[in-house]
Amino acid sequence: MDWFIGILAIGVFAFFLGKFIKHKSLYPFMPFRYDFRKRRGSFLKAMDLMNAINANIIIETGTSREGLRGTKSNGAATIVFGKWAQENNAFVHSVDISEESCRNAQQEVDNQNLNKVVKIHHSDSLIFLDEFNDKVDLLYLDSYDYSSDVEVQKKSQEHHLLEFKAIEDKLHENSVVLIDDCDLPNGGKGKLVIAYMVKNGWRIVIDAYQVLLVREDFAFDKA
Ligand SMILES: C[S@@+](CC[C@H](N)C(=O)[O-])C[C@H]1O[C@@H](n2cnc3c(N)ncnc32)[C@H](O)[C@@H]1O
């Protein structure tokens, strides 16, 4: 019986150790309980670069429809960048075509007291980006949902390319671009936009689930 309890205890310990190792928090920036999993490294690097360039204006396409419940699934970037904006005197514009996504994201923005630094815009991202008039320091592309359907994949990839083209003239020499959901079958959301950017003087800093890019002659950091 003793041996059985011993094995059980080791099993339970190994289970929780495994969970702890897989848990990728942004602590102390965000409370430890939030697990950012595959996005932690790229969020951290993006925020490093945002610190370096003293980012002021952040645009996100596709808002945090699950609030902070979505750290592992959707990413919760509205709140991550909102928190960064609050600490760094910056501002986040997050745009979404779905009323429901906007409502849910707004609720989390309220819960986190980020209203002064985050504005949720209810619009098609292409219209919003086209009409946006300021220079953009961080552009985060994460709208049109990717899926296993090849037709949807193509539409999502085209949409993210169009988003980039719609705001391209508002990016400056040290702007930072982060694209979500890239390490997926057939190239993910970033396939076309990354190819376009690389052809037009951008370089990849992180090539993972999220892809992080700066211009070839980015002035800060040997990124
Ligand atoms: C994956 S979620 C965004 C997740 C969010 N960035 C986060 O980090 O939690 C994708 C969102 O894109 C929105 N979306 C889809 N097509 C869009 C479009 N044409 N313009 C703006 N938003 C769009 C959807 O309504 C959905 O809420």
CSV table of C-alpha atoms and ligand atoms in Angstrom, one decimal:
chain,number,residue,atom,x,y,z
A,1,MET,CA,0.0,0.0,0.0
A,2,ASP,CA,2.9,2.4,0.9
A,3,TRP,CA,4.4,1.9,-2.5
A,4,PHE,CA,1.1,2.7,-4.1
A,5,ILE,CA,0.8,6.0,-2.2
A,6,GLY,CA,4.4,6.8,-3.1
A,7,ILE,CA,3.8,6.3,-6.8
A,8,LEU,CA,0.6,8.3,-6.6
A,9,ALA,CA,2.4,11.2,-4.9
A,10,ILE,CA,5.1,11.2,-7.5
A,11,GLY,CA,2.5,11.2,-10.3
A,12,VAL,CA,0.6,14.1,-8.7
A,13,PHE,CA,3.9,16.0,-8.2
A,14,ALA,CA,4.9,15.3,-11.8
A,15,PHE,CA,1.5,16.5,-13.1
A,16,PHE,CA,1.7,19.8,-11.3
A,17,LEU,CA,5.4,20.3,-12.1
A,18,GLY,CA,4.5,19.8,-15.8
A,19,LYS,CA,1.7,22.3,-15.5
A,20,PHE,CA,4.0,24.8,-13.8
A,21,ILE,CA,6.7,24.4,-16.5
A,22,LYS,CA,4.1,24.9,-19.3
A,23,HIS,CA,2.6,27.9,-17.6
A,24,LYS,CA,4.0,31.1,-19.3
A,25,SER,CA,3.0,34.1,-17.3
A,26,LEU,CA,3.9,37.7,-17.9
A,27,TYR,CA,4.5,38.1,-14.2
A,28,PRO,CA,5.2,40.7,-12.7
A,29,PHE,CA,3.8,42.7,-15.6
A,30,MET,CA,0.5,40.8,-15.3
A,31,PRO,CA,-0.7,38.6,-12.4
A,32,PHE,CA,1.0,35.2,-12.4
A,33,ARG,CA,-2.3,33.2,-12.9
A,34,TYR,CA,-2.7,34.4,-16.6
A,35,ASP,CA,-1.0,31.9,-19.0
A,36,PHE,CA,0.1,33.5,-22.2
A,37,ARG,CA,1.6,30.2,-23.5
A,38,LYS,CA,2.8,30.5,-27.1
A,39,ARG,CA,2.6,34.3,-27.1
A,40,ARG,CA,4.7,35.1,-24.0
A,41,GLY,CA,8.1,35.4,-25.7
A,42,SER,CA,6.8,37.5,-28.6
A,43,PHE,CA,4.7,39.8,-26.3
A,44,LEU,CA,7.8,40.3,-24.2
A,45,LYS,CA,10.0,41.1,-27.1
A,46,ALA,CA,7.4,43.4,-28.7
A,47,MET,CA,7.2,45.3,-25.4
A,48,ASP,CA,11.0,45.5,-25.2
A,49,LEU,CA,11.0,47.2,-28.6
A,50,MET,CA,8.0,49.4,-27.6
A,51,ASN,CA,10.1,50.6,-24.7
A,52,ALA,CA,13.1,51.2,-27.0
A,53,ILE,CA,11.1,53.3,-29.4
A,54,ASN,CA,9.1,55.0,-26.7
A,55,ALA,CA,5.9,53.9,-28.4
A,56,ASN,CA,2.9,56.1,-28.2
A,57,ILE,CA,0.3,54.9,-30.6
A,58,ILE,CA,-0.7,51.2,-30.7
A,59,ILE,CA,-3.3,49.8,-33.1
A,60,GLU,CA,-4.8,46.3,-32.8
A,61,THR,CA,-7.1,44.8,-35.4
A,62,GLY,CA,-9.4,42.3,-33.9
A,63,THR,CA,-10.2,43.0,-30.2
A,64,SER,CA,-10.0,40.9,-27.1
A,65,ARG,CA,-13.5,39.3,-27.3
A,66,GLU,CA,-12.7,36.9,-24.5
A,67,GLY,CA,-11.1,39.5,-22.2
A,68,LEU,CA,-8.5,38.0,-19.9
A,69,ARG,CA,-10.2,34.6,-20.1
A,70,GLY,CA,-8.6,34.4,-23.6
A,71,THR,CA,-4.9,34.7,-22.7
A,72,LYS,CA,-4.2,31.1,-23.9
A,73,SER,CA,-6.7,31.1,-26.8
A,74,ASN,CA,-7.1,34.6,-28.4
A,75,GLY,CA,-4.2,36.3,-26.6
A,76,ALA,CA,-5.9,39.1,-24.7
A,77,ALA,CA,-3.6,41.6,-26.5
A,78,THR,CA,-6.0,44.5,-25.9
A,79,ILE,CA,-5.4,44.2,-22.2
A,80,VAL,CA,-1.7,43.4,-22.4
A,81,PHE,CA,-1.0,46.5,-24.6
A,82,GLY,CA,-3.6,48.5,-22.6
A,83,LYS,CA,-1.6,47.8,-19.5
A,84,TRP,CA,1.6,48.7,-21.2
A,85,ALA,CA,0.0,51.9,-22.5
A,86,GLN,CA,-1.2,52.8,-19.0
A,87,GLU,CA,2.4,52.4,-17.6
A,88,ASN,CA,4.0,54.2,-20.5
A,89,ASN,CA,1.8,57.1,-21.3
A,90,ALA,CA,0.6,55.5,-24.6
A,91,PHE,CA,-2.7,54.8,-26.2
A,92,VAL,CA,-4.3,51.7,-27.8
A,93,HIS,CA,-6.9,51.8,-30.6
A,94,SER,CA,-8.5,48.3,-30.9
A,95,VAL,CA,-10.9,47.9,-33.9
A,96,ASP,CA,-13.4,45.1,-34.4
A,97,ILE,CA,-16.2,44.5,-36.8
A,98,SER,CA,-18.3,42.5,-34.4
A,99,GLU,CA,-20.5,44.3,-31.9
A,100,GLU,CA,-20.3,41.4,-29.5
A,101,SER,CA,-16.5,41.3,-29.6
A,102,CYS,CA,-16.5,45.0,-28.9
A,103,ARG,CA,-18.9,44.7,-26.0
A,104,ASN,CA,-16.9,41.9,-24.4
A,105,ALA,CA,-13.6,43.7,-24.9
A,106,GLN,CA,-15.0,46.9,-23.5
A,107,GLN,CA,-16.2,45.1,-20.4
A,108,GLU,CA,-12.7,43.8,-19.7
A,109,VAL,CA,-11.2,47.3,-20.4
A,110,ASP,CA,-13.7,48.6,-17.8
A,111,ASN,CA,-12.8,45.8,-15.3
A,112,GLN,CA,-9.1,46.6,-15.7
A,113,ASN,CA,-9.6,50.4,-15.5
A,114,LEU,CA,-8.0,50.9,-18.8
A,115,ASN,CA,-10.6,53.3,-20.2
A,116,LYS,CA,-8.2,56.3,-20.3
A,117,VAL,CA,-5.7,54.4,-22.5
A,118,VAL,CA,-7.8,52.0,-24.6
A,119,LYS,CA,-10.5,52.9,-27.1
A,120,ILE,CA,-12.5,50.1,-28.8
A,121,HIS,CA,-13.7,51.1,-32.3
A,122,HIS,CA,-16.6,49.2,-33.8
A,123,SER,CA,-15.7,49.2,-37.5
A,124,ASP,CA,-14.3,47.1,-40.3
A,125,SER,CA,-10.6,47.3,-39.8
A,126,LEU,CA,-9.9,48.3,-43.4
A,127,ILE,CA,-12.1,51.4,-43.1
A,128,PHE,CA,-10.7,52.3,-39.7
A,129,LEU,CA,-7.1,51.9,-40.9
A,130,ASP,CA,-7.7,53.8,-44.0
A,131,GLU,CA,-9.1,56.7,-42.1
A,132,PHE,CA,-6.5,56.7,-39.3
A,133,ASN,CA,-4.5,59.9,-39.3
A,134,ASP,CA,-1.7,59.5,-36.8
A,135,LYS,CA,1.7,57.8,-37.1
A,136,VAL,CA,1.6,54.2,-35.7
A,137,ASP,CA,4.3,52.9,-33.4
A,138,LEU,CA,3.0,49.3,-32.9
A,139,LEU,CA,0.7,47.6,-35.3
A,140,TYR,CA,-0.8,44.4,-34.1
A,141,LEU,CA,-2.7,42.4,-36.8
A,142,ASP,CA,-5.1,39.8,-35.5
A,143,SER,CA,-8.6,40.1,-37.1
A,144,TYR,CA,-10.2,37.9,-39.7
A,145,ASP,CA,-10.3,34.5,-38.0
A,146,TYR,CA,-8.2,31.7,-39.5
A,147,SER,CA,-9.7,28.2,-39.8
A,148,SER,CA,-9.1,24.8,-41.2
A,149,ASP,CA,-11.2,25.8,-44.3
A,150,VAL,CA,-8.7,26.6,-47.1
A,151,GLU,CA,-11.0,29.3,-48.6
A,152,VAL,CA,-11.3,31.0,-45.2
A,153,GLN,CA,-7.5,30.8,-44.8
A,154,LYS,CA,-7.0,32.6,-48.1
A,155,LYS,CA,-9.5,35.3,-47.2
A,156,SER,CA,-7.9,35.8,-43.8
A,157,GLN,CA,-4.4,36.1,-45.4
A,158,GLU,CA,-5.7,38.5,-48.0
A,159,HIS,CA,-7.5,40.6,-45.3
A,160,HIS,CA,-4.3,40.9,-43.2
A,161,LEU,CA,-2.3,42.0,-46.2
A,162,LEU,CA,-5.0,44.6,-47.0
A,163,GLU,CA,-4.9,45.8,-43.4
A,164,PHE,CA,-1.1,46.4,-43.7
A,165,LYS,CA,-1.4,48.2,-47.0
A,166,ALA,CA,-4.2,50.4,-45.6
A,167,ILE,CA,-2.0,51.7,-42.8
A,168,GLU,CA,1.5,51.3,-44.4
A,169,ASP,CA,1.9,55.1,-45.0
A,170,LYS,CA,1.4,55.7,-41.3
A,171,LEU,CA,4.3,53.5,-40.2
A,172,HIS,CA,7.6,55.3,-39.5
A,173,GLU,CA,11.1,54.1,-39.7
A,174,ASN,CA,11.0,52.5,-36.2
A,175,SER,CA,7.5,51.2,-36.2
A,176,VAL,CA,7.1,47.6,-34.9
A,177,VAL,CA,4.6,45.1,-36.4
A,178,LEU,CA,3.4,42.0,-34.7
A,179,ILE,CA,1.1,39.5,-36.4
A,180,ASP,CA,-0.8,36.8,-34.6
A,181,ASP,CA,-1.8,33.2,-35.5
A,182,CYS,CA,1.1,32.6,-38.0
A,183,ASP,CA,2.4,29.2,-37.1
A,184,LEU,CA,-0.6,27.4,-38.5
A,185,PRO,CA,-1.3,25.1,-41.5
A,186,ASN,CA,-0.7,27.0,-44.9
A,187,GLY,CA,1.1,29.9,-43.3
A,188,GLY,CA,-1.5,31.3,-40.9
A,189,LYS,CA,-2.8,34.9,-40.9
A,190,GLY,CA,0.6,36.4,-41.8
A,191,LYS,CA,1.5,34.4,-44.9
A,192,LEU,CA,0.9,37.1,-47.5
A,193,VAL,CA,1.6,40.2,-45.4
A,194,ILE,CA,4.9,38.9,-44.2
A,195,ALA,CA,6.0,38.1,-47.7
A,196,TYR,CA,5.0,41.6,-48.8
A,197,MET,CA,6.8,43.2,-45.9
A,198,VAL,CA,10.0,41.3,-46.4
A,199,LYS,CA,10.0,42.3,-50.0
A,200,ASN,CA,9.6,45.9,-49.0
A,201,GLY,CA,12.4,46.4,-46.5
A,202,TRP,CA,11.2,44.8,-43.3
A,203,ARG,CA,13.0,42.0,-41.4
A,204,ILE,CA,11.7,39.3,-39.1
A,205,VAL,CA,12.8,39.5,-35.5
A,206,ILE,CA,10.7,36.6,-34.1
A,207,ASP,CA,9.3,33.9,-36.3
A,208,ALA,CA,7.0,31.8,-34.1
A,209,TYR,CA,3.3,31.6,-33.4
A,210,GLN,CA,3.4,35.4,-33.6
A,211,VAL,CA,5.7,37.0,-36.1
A,212,LEU,CA,7.5,40.3,-35.1
A,213,LEU,CA,8.9,42.6,-37.7
A,214,VAL,CA,10.9,45.9,-37.9
A,215,ARG,CA,12.4,47.7,-40.8
A,216,GLU,CA,15.9,46.6,-42.1
A,217,ASP,CA,17.4,49.9,-40.7
A,218,PHE,CA,15.6,49.8,-37.4
A,219,ALA,CA,17.6,52.2,-35.2
A,220,PHE,CA,17.2,50.5,-31.8
A,221,ASP,CA,18.6,47.3,-30.5
A,222,LYS,CA,20.2,44.5,-32.5
A,223,ALA,CA,16.7,43.0,-32.5
B,1,LIG,C1,-8.8,36.3,-32.8
B,1,LIG,S1,-10.0,37.6,-32.4
B,1,LIG,C2,-9.0,38.9,-31.9
B,1,LIG,C3,-8.3,38.5,-30.6
B,1,LIG,C4,-7.6,39.7,-29.9
B,1,LIG,N1,-6.6,40.4,-30.7
B,1,LIG,C5,-6.9,39.2,-28.6
B,1,LIG,O1,-5.6,39.4,-28.5
B,1,LIG,O2,-7.6,38.8,-27.7
B,1,LIG,C6,-10.5,38.1,-34.0
B,1,LIG,C7,-11.5,39.2,-34.0
B,1,LIG,O3,-11.4,39.8,-35.3
B,1,LIG,C8,-12.6,40.4,-35.6
B,1,LIG,N2,-12.7,40.6,-37.1
B,1,LIG,C9,-13.0,39.7,-38.1
B,1,LIG,N3,-13.0,40.4,-39.3
B,1,LIG,C10,-12.8,41.7,-39.0
B,1,LIG,C11,-12.7,42.9,-39.8
B,1,LIG,N4,-12.9,42.8,-41.2
B,1,LIG,N5,-12.5,44.1,-39.2
B,1,LIG,C12,-12.3,44.1,-37.9
B,1,LIG,N6,-12.4,43.0,-37.1
B,1,LIG,C13,-12.6,41.9,-37.6
B,1,LIG,C14,-13.6,39.3,-35.1
B,1,LIG,O4,-14.9,39.9,-34.9
B,1,LIG,C15,-12.9,38.9,-33.8
B,1,LIG,O5,-13.4,39.5,-32.7
